[in-house]
PDB file of C-alpha atoms and ligand atoms in Angstrom:
ATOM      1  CA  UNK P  21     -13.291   0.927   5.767  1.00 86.00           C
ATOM      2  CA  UNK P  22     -11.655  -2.188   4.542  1.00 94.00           C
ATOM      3  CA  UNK P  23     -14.638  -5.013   5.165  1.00 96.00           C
ATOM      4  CA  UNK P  24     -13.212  -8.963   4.748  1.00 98.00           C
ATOM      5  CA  UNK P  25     -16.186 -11.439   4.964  1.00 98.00           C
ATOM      6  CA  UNK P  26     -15.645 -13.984   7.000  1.00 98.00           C
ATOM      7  CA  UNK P  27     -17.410 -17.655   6.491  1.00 98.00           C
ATOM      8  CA  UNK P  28     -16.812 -21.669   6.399  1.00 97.00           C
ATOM      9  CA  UNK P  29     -16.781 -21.794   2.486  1.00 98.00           C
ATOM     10  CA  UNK P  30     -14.625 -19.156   1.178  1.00 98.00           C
ATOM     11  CA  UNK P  31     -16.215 -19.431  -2.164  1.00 98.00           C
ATOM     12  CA  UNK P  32     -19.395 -18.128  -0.662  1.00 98.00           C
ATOM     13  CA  UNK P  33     -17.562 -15.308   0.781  1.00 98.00           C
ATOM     14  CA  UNK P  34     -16.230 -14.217  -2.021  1.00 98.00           C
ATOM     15  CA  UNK P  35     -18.916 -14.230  -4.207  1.00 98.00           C
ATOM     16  CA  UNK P  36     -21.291 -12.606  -1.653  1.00 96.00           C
ATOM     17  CA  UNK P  37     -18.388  -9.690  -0.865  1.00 97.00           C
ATOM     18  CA  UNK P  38     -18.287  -9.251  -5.241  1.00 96.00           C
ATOM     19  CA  UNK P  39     -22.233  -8.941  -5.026  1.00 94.00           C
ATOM     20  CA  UNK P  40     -21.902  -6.330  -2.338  1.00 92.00           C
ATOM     21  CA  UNK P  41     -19.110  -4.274  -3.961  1.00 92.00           C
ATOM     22  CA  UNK P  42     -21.693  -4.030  -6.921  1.00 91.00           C
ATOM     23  CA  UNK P  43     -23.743  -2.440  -4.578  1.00 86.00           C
ATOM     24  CA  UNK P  44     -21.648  -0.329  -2.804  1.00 86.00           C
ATOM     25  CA  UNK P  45     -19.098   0.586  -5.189  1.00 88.00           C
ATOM     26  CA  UNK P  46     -16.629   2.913  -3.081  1.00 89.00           C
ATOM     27  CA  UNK P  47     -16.619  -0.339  -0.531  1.00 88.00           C
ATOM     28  CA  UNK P  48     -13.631  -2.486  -0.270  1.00 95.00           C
ATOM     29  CA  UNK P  49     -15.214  -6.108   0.407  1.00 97.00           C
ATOM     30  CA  UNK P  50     -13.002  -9.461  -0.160  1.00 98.00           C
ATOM     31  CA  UNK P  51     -14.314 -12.392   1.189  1.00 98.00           C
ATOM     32  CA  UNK P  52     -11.748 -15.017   3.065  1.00 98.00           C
ATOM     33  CA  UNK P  53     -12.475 -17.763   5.650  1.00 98.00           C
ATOM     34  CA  UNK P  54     -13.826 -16.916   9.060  1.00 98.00           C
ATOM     35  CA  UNK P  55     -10.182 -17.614  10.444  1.00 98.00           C
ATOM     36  CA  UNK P  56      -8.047 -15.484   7.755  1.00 98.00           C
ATOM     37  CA  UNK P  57     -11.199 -12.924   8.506  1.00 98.00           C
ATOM     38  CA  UNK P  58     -10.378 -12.802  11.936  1.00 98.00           C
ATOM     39  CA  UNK P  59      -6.747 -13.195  12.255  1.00 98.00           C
ATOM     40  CA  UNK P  60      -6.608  -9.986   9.618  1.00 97.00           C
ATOM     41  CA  UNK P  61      -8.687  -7.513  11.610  1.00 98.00           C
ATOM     42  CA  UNK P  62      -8.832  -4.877  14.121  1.00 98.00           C
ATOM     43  CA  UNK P  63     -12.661  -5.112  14.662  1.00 98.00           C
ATOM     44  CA  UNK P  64     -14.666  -8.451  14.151  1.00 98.00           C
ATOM     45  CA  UNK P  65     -18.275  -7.833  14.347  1.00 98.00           C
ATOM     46  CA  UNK P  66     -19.765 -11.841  14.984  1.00 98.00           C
ATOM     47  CA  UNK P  67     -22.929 -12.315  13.116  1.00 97.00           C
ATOM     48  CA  UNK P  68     -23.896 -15.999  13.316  1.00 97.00           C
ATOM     49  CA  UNK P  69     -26.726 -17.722  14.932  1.00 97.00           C
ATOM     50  CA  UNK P  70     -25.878 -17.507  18.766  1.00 96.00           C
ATOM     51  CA  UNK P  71     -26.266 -21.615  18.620  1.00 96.00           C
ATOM     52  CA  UNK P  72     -23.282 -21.948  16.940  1.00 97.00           C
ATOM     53  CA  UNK P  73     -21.147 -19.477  18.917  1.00 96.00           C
ATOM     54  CA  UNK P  74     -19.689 -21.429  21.326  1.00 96.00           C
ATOM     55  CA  UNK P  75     -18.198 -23.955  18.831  1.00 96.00           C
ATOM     56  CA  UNK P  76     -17.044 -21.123  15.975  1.00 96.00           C
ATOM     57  CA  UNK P  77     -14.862 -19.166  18.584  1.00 97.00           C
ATOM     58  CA  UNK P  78     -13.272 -22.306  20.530  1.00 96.00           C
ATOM     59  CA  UNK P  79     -12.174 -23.040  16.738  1.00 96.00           C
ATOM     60  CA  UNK P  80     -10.897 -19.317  16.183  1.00 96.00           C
ATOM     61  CA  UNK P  81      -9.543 -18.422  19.567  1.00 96.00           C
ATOM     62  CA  UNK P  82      -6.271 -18.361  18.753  1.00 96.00           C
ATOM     63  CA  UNK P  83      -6.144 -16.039  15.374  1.00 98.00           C
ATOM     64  CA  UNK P  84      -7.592 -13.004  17.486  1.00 98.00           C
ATOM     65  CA  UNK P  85      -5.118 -10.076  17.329  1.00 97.00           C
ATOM     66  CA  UNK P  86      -3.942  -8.889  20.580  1.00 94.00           C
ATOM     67  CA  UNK P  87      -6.248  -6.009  21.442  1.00 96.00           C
ATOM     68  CA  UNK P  88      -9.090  -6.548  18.634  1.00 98.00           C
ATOM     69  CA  UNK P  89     -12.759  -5.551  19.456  1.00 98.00           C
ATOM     70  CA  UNK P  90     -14.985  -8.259  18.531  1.00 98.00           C
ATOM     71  CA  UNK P  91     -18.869  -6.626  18.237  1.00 98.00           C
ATOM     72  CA  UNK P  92     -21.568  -9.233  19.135  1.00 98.00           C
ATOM     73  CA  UNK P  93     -24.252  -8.604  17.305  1.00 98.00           C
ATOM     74  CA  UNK P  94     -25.941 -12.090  18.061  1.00 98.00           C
ATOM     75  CA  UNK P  95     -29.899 -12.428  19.783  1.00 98.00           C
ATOM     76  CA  UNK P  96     -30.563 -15.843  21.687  1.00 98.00           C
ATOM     77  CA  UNK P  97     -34.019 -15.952  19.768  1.00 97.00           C
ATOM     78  CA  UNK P  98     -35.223 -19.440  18.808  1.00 96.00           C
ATOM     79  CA  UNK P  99     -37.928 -20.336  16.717  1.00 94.00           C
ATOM     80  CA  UNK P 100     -40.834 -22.780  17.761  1.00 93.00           C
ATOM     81  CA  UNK P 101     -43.172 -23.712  15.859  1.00 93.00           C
ATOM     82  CA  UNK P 102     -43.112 -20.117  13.972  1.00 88.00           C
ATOM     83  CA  UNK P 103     -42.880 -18.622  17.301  1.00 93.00           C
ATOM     84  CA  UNK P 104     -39.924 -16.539  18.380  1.00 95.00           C
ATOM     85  CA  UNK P 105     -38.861 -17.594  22.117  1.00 96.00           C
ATOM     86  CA  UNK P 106     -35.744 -15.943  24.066  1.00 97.00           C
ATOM     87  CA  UNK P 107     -33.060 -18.944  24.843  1.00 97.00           C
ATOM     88  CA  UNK P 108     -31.719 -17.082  27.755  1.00 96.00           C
ATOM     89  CA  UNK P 109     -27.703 -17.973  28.381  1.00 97.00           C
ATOM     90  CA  UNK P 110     -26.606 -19.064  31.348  1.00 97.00           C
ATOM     91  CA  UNK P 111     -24.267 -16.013  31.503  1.00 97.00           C
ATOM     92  CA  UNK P 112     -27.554 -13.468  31.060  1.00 98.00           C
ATOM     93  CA  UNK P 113     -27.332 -12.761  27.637  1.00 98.00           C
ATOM     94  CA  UNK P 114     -25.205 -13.356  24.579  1.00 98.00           C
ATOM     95  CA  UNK P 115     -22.709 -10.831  25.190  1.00 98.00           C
ATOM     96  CA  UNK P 116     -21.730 -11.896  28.188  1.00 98.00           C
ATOM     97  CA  UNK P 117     -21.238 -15.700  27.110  1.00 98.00           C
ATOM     98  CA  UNK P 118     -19.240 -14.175  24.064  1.00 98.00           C
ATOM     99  CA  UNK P 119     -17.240 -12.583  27.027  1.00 98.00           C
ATOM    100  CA  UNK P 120     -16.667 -15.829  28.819  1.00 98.00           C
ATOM    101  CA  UNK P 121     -15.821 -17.612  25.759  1.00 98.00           C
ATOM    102  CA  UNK P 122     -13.297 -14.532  24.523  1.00 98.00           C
ATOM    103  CA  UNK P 123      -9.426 -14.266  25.866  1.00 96.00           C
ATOM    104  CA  UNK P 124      -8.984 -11.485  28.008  1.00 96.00           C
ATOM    105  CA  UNK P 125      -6.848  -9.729  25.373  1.00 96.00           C
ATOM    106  CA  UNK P 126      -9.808  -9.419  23.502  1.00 98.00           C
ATOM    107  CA  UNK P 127     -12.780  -6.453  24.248  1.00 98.00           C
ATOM    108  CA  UNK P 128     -16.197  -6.981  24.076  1.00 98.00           C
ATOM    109  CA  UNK P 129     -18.662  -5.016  22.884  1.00 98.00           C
ATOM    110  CA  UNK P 130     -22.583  -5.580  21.945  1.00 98.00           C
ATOM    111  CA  UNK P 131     -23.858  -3.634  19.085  1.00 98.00           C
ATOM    112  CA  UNK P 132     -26.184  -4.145  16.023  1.00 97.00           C
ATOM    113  CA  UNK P 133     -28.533  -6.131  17.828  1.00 98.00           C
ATOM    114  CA  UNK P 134     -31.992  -4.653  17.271  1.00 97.00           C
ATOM    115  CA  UNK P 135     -31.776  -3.561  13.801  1.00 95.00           C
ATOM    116  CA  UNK P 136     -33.598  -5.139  11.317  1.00 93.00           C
ATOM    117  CA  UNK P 137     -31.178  -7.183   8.483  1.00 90.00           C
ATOM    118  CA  UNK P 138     -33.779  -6.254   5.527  1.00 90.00           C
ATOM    119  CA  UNK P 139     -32.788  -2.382   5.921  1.00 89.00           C
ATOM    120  CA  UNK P 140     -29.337  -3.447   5.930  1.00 83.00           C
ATOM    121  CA  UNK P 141     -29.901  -5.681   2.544  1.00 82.00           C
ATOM    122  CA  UNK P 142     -31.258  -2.057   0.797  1.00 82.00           C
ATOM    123  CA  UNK P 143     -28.102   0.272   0.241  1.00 76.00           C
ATOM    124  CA  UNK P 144     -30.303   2.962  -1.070  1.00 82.00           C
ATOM    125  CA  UNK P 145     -33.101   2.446   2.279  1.00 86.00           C
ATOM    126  CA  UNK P 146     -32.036   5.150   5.636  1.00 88.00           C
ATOM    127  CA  UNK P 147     -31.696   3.122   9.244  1.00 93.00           C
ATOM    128  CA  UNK P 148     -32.935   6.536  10.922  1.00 94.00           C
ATOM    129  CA  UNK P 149     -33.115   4.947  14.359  1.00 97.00           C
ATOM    130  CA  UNK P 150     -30.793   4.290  17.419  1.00 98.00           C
ATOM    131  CA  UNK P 151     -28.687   1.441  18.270  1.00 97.00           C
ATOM    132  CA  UNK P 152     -27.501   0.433  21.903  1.00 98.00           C
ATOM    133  CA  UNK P 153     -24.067   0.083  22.600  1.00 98.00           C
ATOM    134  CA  UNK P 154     -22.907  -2.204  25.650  1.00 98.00           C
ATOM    135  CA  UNK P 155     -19.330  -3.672  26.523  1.00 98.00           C
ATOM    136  CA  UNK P 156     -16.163  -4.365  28.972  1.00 96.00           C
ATOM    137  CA  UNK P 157     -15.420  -0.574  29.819  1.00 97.00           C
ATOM    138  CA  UNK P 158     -15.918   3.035  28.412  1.00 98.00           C
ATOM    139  CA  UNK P 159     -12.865   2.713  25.716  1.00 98.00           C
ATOM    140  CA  UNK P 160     -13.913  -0.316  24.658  1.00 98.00           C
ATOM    141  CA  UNK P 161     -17.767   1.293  23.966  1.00 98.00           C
ATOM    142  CA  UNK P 162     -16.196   4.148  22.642  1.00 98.00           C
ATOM    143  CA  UNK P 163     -14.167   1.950  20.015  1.00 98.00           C
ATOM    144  CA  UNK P 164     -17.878  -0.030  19.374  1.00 98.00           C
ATOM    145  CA  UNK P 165     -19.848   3.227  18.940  1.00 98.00           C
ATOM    146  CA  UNK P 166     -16.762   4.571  16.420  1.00 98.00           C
ATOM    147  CA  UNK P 167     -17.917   1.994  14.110  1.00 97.00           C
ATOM    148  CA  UNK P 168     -22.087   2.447  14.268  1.00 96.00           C
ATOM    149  CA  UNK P 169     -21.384   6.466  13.612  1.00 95.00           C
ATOM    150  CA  UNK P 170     -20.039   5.382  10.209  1.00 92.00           C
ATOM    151  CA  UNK P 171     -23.408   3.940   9.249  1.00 91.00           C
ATOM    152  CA  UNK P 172     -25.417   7.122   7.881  1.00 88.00           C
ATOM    153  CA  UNK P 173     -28.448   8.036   9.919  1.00 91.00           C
ATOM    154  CA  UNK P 174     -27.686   5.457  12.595  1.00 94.00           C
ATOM    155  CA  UNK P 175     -27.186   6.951  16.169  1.00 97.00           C
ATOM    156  CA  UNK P 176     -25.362   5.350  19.132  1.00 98.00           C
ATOM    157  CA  UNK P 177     -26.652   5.073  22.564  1.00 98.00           C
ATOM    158  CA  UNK P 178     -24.062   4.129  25.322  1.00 98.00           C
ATOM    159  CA  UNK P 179     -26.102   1.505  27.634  1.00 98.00           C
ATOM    160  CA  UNK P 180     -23.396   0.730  29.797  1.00 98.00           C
ATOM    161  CA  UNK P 181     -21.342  -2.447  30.533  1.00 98.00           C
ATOM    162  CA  UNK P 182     -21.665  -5.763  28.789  1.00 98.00           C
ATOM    163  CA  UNK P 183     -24.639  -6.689  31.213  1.00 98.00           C
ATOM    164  CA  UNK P 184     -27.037  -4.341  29.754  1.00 98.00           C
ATOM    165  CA  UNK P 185     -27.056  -6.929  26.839  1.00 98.00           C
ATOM    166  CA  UNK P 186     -29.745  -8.931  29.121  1.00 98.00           C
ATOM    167  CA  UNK P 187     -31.960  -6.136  28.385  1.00 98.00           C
ATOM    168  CA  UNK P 188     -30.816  -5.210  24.431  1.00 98.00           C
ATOM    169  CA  UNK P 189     -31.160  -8.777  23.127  1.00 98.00           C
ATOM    170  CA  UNK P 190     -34.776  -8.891  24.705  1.00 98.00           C
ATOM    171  CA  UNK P 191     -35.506  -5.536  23.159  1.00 98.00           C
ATOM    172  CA  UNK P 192     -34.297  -7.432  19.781  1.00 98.00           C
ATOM    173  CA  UNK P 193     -36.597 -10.439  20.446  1.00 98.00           C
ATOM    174  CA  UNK P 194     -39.675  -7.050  21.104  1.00 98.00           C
ATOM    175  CA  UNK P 195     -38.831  -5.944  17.612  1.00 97.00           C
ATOM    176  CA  UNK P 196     -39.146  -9.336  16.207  1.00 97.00           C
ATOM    177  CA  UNK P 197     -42.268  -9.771  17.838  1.00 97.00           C
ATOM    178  CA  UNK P 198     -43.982  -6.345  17.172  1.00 97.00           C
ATOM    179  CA  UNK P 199     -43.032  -7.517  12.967  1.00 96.00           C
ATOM    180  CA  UNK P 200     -44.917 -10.539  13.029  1.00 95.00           C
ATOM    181  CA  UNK P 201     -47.996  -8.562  14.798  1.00 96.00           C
ATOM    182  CA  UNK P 202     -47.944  -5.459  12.472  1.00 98.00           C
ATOM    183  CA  UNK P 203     -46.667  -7.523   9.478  1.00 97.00           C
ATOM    184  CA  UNK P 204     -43.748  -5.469   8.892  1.00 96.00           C
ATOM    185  CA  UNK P 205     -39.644  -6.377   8.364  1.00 94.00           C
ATOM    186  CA  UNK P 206     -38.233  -3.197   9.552  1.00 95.00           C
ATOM    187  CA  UNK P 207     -39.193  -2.221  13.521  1.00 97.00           C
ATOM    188  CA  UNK P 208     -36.489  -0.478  15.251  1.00 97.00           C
ATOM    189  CA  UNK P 209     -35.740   1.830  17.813  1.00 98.00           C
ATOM    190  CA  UNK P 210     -35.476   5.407  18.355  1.00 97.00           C
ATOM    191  CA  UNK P 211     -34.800   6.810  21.997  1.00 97.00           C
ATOM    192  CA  UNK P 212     -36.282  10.555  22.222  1.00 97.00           C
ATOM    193  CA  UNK P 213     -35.423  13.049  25.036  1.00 97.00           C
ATOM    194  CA  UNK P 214     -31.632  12.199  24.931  1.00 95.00           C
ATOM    195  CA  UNK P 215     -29.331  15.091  24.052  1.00 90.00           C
ATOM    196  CA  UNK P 216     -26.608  12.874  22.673  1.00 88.00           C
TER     197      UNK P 216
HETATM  198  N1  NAP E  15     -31.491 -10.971  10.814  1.00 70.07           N
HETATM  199  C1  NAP E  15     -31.639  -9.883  11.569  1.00 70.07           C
HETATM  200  O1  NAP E  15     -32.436  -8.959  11.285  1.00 70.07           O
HETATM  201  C2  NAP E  15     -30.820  -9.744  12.835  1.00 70.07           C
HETATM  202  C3  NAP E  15     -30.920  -8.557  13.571  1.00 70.07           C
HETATM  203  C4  NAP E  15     -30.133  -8.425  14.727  1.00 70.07           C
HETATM  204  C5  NAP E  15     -29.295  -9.441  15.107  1.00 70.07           C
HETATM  205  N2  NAP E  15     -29.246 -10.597  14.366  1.00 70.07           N
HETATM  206  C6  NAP E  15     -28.339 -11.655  14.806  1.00 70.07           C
HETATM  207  O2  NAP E  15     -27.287 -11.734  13.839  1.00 70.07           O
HETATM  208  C7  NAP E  15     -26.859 -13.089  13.705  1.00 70.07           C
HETATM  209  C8  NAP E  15     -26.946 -13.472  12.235  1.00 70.07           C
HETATM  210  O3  NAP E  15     -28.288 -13.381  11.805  1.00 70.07           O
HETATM  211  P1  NAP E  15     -28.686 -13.829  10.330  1.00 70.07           P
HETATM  212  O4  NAP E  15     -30.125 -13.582  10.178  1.00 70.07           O
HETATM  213  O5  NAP E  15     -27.716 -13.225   9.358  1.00 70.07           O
HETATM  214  O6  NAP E  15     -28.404 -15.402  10.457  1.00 70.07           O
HETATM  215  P2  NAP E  15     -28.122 -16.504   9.354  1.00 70.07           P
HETATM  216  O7  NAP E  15     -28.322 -15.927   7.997  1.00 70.07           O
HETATM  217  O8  NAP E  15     -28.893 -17.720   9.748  1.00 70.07           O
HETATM  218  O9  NAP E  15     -26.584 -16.867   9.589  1.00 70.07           O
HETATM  219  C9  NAP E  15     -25.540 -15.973   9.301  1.00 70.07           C
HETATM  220  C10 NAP E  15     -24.306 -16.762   8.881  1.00 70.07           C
HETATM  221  O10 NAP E  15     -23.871 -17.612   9.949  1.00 70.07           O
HETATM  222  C11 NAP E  15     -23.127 -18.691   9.391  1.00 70.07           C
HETATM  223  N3  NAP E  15     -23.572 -19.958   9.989  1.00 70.07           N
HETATM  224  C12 NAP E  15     -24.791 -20.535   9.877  1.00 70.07           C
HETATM  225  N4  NAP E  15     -24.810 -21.718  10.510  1.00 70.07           N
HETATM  226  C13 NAP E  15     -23.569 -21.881  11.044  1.00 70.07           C
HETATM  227  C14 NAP E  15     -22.951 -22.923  11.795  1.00 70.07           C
HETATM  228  N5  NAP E  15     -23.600 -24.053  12.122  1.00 70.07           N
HETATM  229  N6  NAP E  15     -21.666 -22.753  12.157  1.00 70.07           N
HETATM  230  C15 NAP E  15     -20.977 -21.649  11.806  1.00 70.07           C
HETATM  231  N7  NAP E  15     -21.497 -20.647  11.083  1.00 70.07           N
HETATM  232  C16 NAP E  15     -22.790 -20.760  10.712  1.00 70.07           C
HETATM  233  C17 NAP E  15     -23.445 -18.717   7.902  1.00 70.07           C
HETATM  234  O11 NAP E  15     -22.295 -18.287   7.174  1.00 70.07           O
HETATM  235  P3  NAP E  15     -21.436 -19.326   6.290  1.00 70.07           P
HETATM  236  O12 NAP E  15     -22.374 -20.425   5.878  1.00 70.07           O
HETATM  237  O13 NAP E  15     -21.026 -18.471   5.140  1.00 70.07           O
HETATM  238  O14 NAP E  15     -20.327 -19.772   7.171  1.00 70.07           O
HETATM  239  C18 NAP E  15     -24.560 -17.707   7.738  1.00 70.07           C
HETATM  240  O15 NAP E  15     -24.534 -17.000   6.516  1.00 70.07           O
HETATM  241  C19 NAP E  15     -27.759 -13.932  14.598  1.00 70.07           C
HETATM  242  O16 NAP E  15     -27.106 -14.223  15.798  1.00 70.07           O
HETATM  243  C20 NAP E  15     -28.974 -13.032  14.844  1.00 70.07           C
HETATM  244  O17 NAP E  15     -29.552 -13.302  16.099  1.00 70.07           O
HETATM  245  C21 NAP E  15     -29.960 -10.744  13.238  1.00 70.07           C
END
């Protein structure tokens, strides 16, 4: 899969996507502005802090392809004093206000949400665990769950439409909280007594 990584500074993207093609040698990574990321792909997955949502896609609305997928993978968690707290949108949960925000040419889906970034940071380390899928309709999920089956050892779980988000990006606030009790960076899910 051909990655470009999106951010403000395209400096910073390119350096970071030359540090991760030492990593991952067989990946194609090139690093561009968030716009020229977005305008130039099929699938945008949207991984900045949820505060900042609302004014990063009004900027970008209009470089969406017709018919892309973008894949929220943002968690209204907010940190207080040290303590994690769940910000919870007016729409019910991230996904949903990235729905609101989106054109309707655009499809939703939530994905990536509970698992934990420091796995992700270790190419050599196995996810081994589930992730939930949510978004618009069936195709669109279908599309979203495409993508997680290309990340070895990662499994995904249809949850249903975008609203099932509300209960995801709380699960992803549990995870966060069950690491700061048991000192760990890597809790994540597994669902058992599926046949899926
Ligand atoms: N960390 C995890 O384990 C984890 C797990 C599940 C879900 N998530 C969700 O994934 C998202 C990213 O998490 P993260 O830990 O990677 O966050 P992060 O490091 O704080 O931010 C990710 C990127 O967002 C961009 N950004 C930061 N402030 C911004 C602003 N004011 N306006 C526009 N862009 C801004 C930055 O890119 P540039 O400076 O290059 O533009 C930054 O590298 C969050 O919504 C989080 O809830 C995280």
């Amino acid at each position: 899969v051909e990655v470009t990584l999106g951010s403000r500074d395209v400096a910073r993207a390119t350096e970071t996507a030359a540090r991760l093609g030492q990593a991952y040698p067989a990946a194609r990574i090139t690093g561009a502005s968030n716009r020229e990321a977005i305008s130039s792909s099929e699938v945008v997955v949207l991984t900045v802090p949820f505060g900042y949502i609302k004014m990063v896609l009004e900027q970008q609305l209009d470089a969406f392809q017709p018919g892309a997928l973008v894949i929220d993978v943002t968690v209204p968690v907010v940190f207080e004093s040290g303590r994690p707290r769940f910000a919870e949108p007016a729409e019910g949960s991230a996904g949903e206000c990235v729905r609101r925000l989106l054109p309707d040419q655009v499809a939703v889906a939530c994905a990536f949400k509970t698992l934990p970034a420091t796995l992700l940071r270790d190419p050599t380390a196995s996810l081994d665990c589930d992730e939930f899928v949510c978004g618009d309709s069936k195709a669109t999920r279908d599309r979203a769950m495409g993508v997680v089956r290309r990340i070895h050892k990662l499994r995904p779980i249809d949850v249903g439409p975008l609203d099932a988000a509300q209960i995801v990006e709380k699960m992803a606030w549990l995870a966060i909280m069950l690491n700061r009790r048991y000192k760990s960076h890597d809790a994540r899910f597994r669902v058992v007594g599926l046949d899926v």
